[in-house]
PDB file of C-alpha atoms and ligand atoms in Angstrom:
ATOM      1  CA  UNK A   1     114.367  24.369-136.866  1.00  0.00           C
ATOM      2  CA  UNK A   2     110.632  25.418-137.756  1.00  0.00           C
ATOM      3  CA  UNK A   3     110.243  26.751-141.281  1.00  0.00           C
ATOM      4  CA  UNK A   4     107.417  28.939-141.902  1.00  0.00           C
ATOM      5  CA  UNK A   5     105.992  29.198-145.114  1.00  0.00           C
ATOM      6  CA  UNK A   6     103.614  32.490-145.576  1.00  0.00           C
ATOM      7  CA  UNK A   7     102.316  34.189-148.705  1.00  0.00           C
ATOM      8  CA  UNK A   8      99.225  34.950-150.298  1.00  0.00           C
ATOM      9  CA  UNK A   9      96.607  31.742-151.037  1.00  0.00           C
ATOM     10  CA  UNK A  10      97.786  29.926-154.215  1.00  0.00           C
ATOM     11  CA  UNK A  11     101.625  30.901-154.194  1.00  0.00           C
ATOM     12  CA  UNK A  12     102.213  27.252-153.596  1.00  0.00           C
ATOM     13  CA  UNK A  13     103.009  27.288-149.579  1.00  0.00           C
ATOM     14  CA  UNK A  14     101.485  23.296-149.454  1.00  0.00           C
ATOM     15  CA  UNK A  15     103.309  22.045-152.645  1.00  0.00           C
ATOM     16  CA  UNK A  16     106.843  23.056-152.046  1.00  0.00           C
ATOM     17  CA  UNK A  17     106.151  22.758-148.417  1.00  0.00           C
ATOM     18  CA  UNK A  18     105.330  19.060-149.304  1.00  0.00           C
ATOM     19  CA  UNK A  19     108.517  18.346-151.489  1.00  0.00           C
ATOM     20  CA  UNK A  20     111.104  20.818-149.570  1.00  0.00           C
ATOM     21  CA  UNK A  21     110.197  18.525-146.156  1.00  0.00           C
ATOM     22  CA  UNK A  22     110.448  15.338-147.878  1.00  0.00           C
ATOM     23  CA  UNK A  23     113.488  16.608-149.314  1.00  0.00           C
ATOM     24  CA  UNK A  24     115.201  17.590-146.089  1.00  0.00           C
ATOM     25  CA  UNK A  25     113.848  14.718-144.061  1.00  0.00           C
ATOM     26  CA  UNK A  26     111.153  17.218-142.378  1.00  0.00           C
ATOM     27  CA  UNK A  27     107.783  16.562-141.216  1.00  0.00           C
ATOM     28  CA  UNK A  28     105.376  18.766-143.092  1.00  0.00           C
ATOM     29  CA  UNK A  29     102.103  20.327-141.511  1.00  0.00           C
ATOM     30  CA  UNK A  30      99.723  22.382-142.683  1.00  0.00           C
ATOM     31  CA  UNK A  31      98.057  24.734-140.443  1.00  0.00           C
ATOM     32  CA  UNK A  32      95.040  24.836-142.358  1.00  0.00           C
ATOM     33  CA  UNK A  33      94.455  20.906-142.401  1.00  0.00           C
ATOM     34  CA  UNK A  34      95.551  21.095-138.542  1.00  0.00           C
ATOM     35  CA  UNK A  35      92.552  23.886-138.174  1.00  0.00           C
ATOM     36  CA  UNK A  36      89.936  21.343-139.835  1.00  0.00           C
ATOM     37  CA  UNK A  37      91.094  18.978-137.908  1.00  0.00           C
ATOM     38  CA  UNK A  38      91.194  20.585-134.473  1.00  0.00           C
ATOM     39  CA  UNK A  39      87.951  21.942-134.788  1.00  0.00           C
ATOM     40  CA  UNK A  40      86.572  18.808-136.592  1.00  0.00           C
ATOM     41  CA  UNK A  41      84.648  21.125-139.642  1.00  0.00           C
ATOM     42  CA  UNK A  42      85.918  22.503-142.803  1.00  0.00           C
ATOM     43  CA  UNK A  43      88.015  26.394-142.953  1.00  0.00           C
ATOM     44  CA  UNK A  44      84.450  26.967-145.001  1.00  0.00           C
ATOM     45  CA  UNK A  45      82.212  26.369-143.095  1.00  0.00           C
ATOM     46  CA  UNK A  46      83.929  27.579-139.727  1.00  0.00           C
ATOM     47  CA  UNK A  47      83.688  30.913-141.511  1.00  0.00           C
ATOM     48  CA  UNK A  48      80.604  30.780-142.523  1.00  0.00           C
ATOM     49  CA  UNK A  49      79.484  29.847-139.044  1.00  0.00           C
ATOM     50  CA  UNK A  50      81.639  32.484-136.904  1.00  0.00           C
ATOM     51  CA  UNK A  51      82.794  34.846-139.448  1.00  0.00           C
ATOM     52  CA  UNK A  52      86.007  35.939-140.279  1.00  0.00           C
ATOM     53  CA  UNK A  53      86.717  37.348-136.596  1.00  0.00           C
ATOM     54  CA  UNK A  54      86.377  34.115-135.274  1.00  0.00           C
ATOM     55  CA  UNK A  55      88.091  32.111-138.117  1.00  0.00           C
ATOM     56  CA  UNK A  56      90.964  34.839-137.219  1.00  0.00           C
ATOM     57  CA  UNK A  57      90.719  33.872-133.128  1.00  0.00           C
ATOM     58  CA  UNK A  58      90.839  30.454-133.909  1.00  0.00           C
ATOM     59  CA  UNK A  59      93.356  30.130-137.042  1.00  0.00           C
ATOM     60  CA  UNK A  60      95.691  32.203-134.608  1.00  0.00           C
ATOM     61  CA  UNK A  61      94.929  29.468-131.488  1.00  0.00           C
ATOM     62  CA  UNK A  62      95.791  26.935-133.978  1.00  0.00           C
ATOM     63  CA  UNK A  63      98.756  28.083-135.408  1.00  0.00           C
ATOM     64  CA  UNK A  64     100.520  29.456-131.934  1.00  0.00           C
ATOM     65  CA  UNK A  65      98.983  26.149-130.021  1.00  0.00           C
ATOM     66  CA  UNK A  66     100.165  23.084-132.147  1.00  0.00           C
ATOM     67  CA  UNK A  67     102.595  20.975-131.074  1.00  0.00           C
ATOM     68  CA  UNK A  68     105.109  21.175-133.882  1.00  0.00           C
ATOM     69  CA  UNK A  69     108.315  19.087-134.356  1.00  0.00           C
ATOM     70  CA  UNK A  70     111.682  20.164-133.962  1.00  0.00           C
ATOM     71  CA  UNK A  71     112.333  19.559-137.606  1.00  0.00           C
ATOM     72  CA  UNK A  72     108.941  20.856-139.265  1.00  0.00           C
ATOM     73  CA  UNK A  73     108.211  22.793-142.344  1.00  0.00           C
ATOM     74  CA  UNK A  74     104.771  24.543-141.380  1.00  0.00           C
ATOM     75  CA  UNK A  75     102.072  26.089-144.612  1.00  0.00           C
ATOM     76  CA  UNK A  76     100.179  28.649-142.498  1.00  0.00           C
ATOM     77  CA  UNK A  77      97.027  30.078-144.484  1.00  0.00           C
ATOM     78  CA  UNK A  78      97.291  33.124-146.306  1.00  0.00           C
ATOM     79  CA  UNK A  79      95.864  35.540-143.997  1.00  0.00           C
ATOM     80  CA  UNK A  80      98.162  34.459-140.631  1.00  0.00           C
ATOM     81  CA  UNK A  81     100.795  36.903-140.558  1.00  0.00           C
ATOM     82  CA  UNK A  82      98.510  39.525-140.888  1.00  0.00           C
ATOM     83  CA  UNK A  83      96.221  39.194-137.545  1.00  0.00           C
ATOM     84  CA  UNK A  84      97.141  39.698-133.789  1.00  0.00           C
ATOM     85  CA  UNK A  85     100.755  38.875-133.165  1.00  0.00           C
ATOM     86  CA  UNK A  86     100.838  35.648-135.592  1.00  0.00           C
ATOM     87  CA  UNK A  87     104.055  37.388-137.647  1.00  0.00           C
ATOM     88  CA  UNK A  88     105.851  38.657-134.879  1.00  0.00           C
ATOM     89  CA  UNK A  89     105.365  34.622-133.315  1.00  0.00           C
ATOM     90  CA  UNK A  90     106.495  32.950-136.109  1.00  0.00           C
ATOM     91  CA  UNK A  91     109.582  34.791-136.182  1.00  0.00           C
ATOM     92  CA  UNK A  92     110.190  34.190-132.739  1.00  0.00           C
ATOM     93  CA  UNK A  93     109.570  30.456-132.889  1.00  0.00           C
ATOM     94  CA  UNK A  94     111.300  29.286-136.579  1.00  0.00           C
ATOM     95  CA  UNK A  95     112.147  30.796-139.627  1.00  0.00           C
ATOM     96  CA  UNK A  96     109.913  32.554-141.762  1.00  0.00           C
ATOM     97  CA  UNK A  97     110.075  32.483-145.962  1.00  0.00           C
ATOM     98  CA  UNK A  98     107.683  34.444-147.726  1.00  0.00           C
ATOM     99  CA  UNK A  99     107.064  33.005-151.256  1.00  0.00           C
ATOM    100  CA  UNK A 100     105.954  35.785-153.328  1.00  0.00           C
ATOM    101  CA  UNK A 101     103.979  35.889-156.584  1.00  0.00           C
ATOM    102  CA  UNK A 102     102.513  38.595-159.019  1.00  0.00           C
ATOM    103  CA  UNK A 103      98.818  39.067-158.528  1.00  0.00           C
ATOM    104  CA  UNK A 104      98.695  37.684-162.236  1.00  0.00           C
ATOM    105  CA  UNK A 105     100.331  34.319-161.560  1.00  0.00           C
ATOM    106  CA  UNK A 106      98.152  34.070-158.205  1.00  0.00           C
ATOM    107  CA  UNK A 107      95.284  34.477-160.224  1.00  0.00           C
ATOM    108  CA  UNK A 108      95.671  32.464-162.859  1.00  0.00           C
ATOM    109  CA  UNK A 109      96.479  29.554-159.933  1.00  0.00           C
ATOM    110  CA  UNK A 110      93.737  30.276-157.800  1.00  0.00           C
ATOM    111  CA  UNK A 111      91.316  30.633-161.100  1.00  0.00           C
ATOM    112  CA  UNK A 112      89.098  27.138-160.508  1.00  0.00           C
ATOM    113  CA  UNK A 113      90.360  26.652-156.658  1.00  0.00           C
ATOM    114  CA  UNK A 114      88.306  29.647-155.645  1.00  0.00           C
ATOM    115  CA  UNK A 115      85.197  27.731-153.977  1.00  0.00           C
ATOM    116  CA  UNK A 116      86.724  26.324-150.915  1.00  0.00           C
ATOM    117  CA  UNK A 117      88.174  29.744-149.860  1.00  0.00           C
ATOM    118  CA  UNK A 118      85.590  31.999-148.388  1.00  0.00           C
ATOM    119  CA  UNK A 119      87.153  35.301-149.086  1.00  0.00           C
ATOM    120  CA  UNK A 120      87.551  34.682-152.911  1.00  0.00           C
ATOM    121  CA  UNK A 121      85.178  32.717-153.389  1.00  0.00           C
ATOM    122  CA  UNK A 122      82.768  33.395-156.676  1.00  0.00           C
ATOM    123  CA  UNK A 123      85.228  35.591-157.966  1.00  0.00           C
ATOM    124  CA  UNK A 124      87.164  34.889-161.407  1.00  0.00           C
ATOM    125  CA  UNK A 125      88.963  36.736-164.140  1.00  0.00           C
ATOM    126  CA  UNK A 126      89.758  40.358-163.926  1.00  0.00           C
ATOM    127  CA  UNK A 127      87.789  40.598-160.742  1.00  0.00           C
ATOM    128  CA  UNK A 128      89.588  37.940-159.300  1.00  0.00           C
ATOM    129  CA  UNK A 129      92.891  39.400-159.900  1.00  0.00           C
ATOM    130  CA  UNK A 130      91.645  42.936-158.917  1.00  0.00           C
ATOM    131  CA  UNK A 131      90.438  41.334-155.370  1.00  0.00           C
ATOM    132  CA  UNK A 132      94.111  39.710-155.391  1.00  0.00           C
ATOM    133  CA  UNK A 133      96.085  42.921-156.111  1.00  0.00           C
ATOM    134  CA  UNK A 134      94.120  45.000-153.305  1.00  0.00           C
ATOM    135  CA  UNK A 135      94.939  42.320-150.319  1.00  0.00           C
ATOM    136  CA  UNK A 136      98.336  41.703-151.630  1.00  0.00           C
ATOM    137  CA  UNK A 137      99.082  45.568-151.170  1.00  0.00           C
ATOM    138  CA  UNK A 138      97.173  45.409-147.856  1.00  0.00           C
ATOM    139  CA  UNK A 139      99.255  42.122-146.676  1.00  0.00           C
ATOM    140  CA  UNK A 140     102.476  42.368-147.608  1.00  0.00           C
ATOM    141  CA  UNK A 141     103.847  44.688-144.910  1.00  0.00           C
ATOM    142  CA  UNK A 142     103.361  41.905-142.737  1.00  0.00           C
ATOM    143  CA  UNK A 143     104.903  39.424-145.391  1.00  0.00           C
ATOM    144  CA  UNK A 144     107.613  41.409-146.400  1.00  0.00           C
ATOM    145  CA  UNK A 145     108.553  41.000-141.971  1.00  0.00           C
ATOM    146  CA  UNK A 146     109.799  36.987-142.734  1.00  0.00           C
ATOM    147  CA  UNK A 147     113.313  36.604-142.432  1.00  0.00           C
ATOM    148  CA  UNK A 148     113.458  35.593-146.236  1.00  0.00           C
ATOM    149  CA  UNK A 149     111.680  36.570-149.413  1.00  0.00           C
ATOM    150  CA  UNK A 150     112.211  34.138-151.985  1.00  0.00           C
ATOM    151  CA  UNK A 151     110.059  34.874-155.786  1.00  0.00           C
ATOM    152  CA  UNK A 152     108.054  31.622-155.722  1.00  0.00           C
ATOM    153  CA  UNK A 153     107.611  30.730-159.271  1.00  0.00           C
ATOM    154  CA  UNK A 154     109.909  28.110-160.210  1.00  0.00           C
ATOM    155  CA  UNK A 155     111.529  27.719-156.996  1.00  0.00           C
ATOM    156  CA  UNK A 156     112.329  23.969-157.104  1.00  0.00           C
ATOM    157  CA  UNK A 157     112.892  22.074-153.249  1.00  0.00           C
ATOM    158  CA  UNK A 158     116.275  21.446-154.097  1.00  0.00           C
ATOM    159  CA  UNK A 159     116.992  25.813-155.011  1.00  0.00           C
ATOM    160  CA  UNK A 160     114.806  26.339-151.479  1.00  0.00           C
ATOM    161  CA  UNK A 161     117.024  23.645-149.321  1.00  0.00           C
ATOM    162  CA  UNK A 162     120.447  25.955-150.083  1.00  0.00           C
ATOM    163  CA  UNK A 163     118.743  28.841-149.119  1.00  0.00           C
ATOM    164  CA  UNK A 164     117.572  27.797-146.240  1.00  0.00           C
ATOM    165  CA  UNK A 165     120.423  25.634-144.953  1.00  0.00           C
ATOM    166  CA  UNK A 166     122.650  28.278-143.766  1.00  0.00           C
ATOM    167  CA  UNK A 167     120.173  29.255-141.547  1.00  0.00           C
ATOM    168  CA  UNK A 168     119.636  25.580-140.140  1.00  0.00           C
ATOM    169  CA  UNK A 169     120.577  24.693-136.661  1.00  0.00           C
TER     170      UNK A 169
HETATM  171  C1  LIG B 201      92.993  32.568-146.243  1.00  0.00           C
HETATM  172  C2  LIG B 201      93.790  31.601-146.814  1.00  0.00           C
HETATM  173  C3  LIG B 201      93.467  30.155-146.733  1.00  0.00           C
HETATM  174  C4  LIG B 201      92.628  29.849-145.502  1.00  0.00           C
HETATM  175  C5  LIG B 201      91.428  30.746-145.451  1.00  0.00           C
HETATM  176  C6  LIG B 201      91.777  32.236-145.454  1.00  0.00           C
HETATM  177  C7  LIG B 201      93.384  33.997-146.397  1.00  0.00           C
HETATM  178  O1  LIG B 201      94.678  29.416-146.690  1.00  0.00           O
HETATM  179  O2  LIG B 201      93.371  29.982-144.327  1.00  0.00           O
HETATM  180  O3  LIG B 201      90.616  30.434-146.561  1.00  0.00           O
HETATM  181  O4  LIG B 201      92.890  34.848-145.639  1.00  0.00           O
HETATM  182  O5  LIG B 201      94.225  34.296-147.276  1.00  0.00           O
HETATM  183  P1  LIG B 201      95.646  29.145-147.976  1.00  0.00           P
HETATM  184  O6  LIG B 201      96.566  30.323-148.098  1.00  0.00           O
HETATM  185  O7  LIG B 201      96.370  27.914-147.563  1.00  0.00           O
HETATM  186  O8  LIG B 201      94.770  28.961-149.152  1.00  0.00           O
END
């Protein structure tokens, strides 16, 4: 089985993705890392070079293209679900488990790791979490379309694994 892990930037996708795979034996990939890669320049300065429309283009080519394993767990960037028919693809192809966090606690974890993402970046404090709370709202119709929602603060790999394994085949 594919497991898809969506949510917002900073709810901890790569982290738990990291420990859940190595717990289950998994391979872990990270579409964002596989996007660098692919296109041999950083998420940064793709963007700044093409603009969003074309990060979108290409993030989506990326995710829908890559050769996954059978046994994967997959951290797709924030804004994935959201564009062309990346949602509705992941569903089809794996399982989909939407980690979701307060704009507060996304804040206070993307507070300092702002730089390398383009669409927060230079933003802090209040304005940072206002910026957060507006996409959120905006997003998470297309979030809320995984198969399971799971609140991501202290989820721990082993909590994740029995959720996940009934739907394991
Ligand atoms: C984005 C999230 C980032 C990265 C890009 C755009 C977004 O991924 O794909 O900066 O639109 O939310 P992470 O969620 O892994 O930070």
């Amino acid at each position: 089985m594919k497991i898809f892990l969506i949510g917002f930037m900073g709810c901890g996708k790569t982290t738990l993705g990291k420990k859940l795979a190595s717990k289950m034996d998994y391979a872990f990939i990270d579409v964002d890392k596989e996007f660098e890669n692919q296109t041999g320049t950083t998420i940064a300065a793709y963007f700044a070079a093409h603009g969003e429309d074309g990060f979108r283009r290409k993030e989506s080519e990326v995710l829908q293209q890559t050769d996954y394993p059978e046994k994967s767990i997959i951290a797709t960037g924030g804004g994935a679900p959201c564009f062309f028919d990346n949602m509705d693809w992941m569903n089809k192809n794996g399982l989909t488990l939407y980690l979701s966090l307060s704009p507060k606690a996304l804040a206070s974890r993307l507070e300092g790791a702002a730089e390398e993402r383009p669409l927060i970046k230079g933003l802090k404090g209040q304005q940072l979490e206002d910026f957060i709370a507006g996409k959120l709202a905006e997003r998470e119709a297309y979030y809320n379309k995984a198969e399971l929602v799971i609140a991501g603060l202290n989820q721990t790999p082993e909590k994740v694994a029995q959720i996940v394994e009934p739907y394991l085949k």
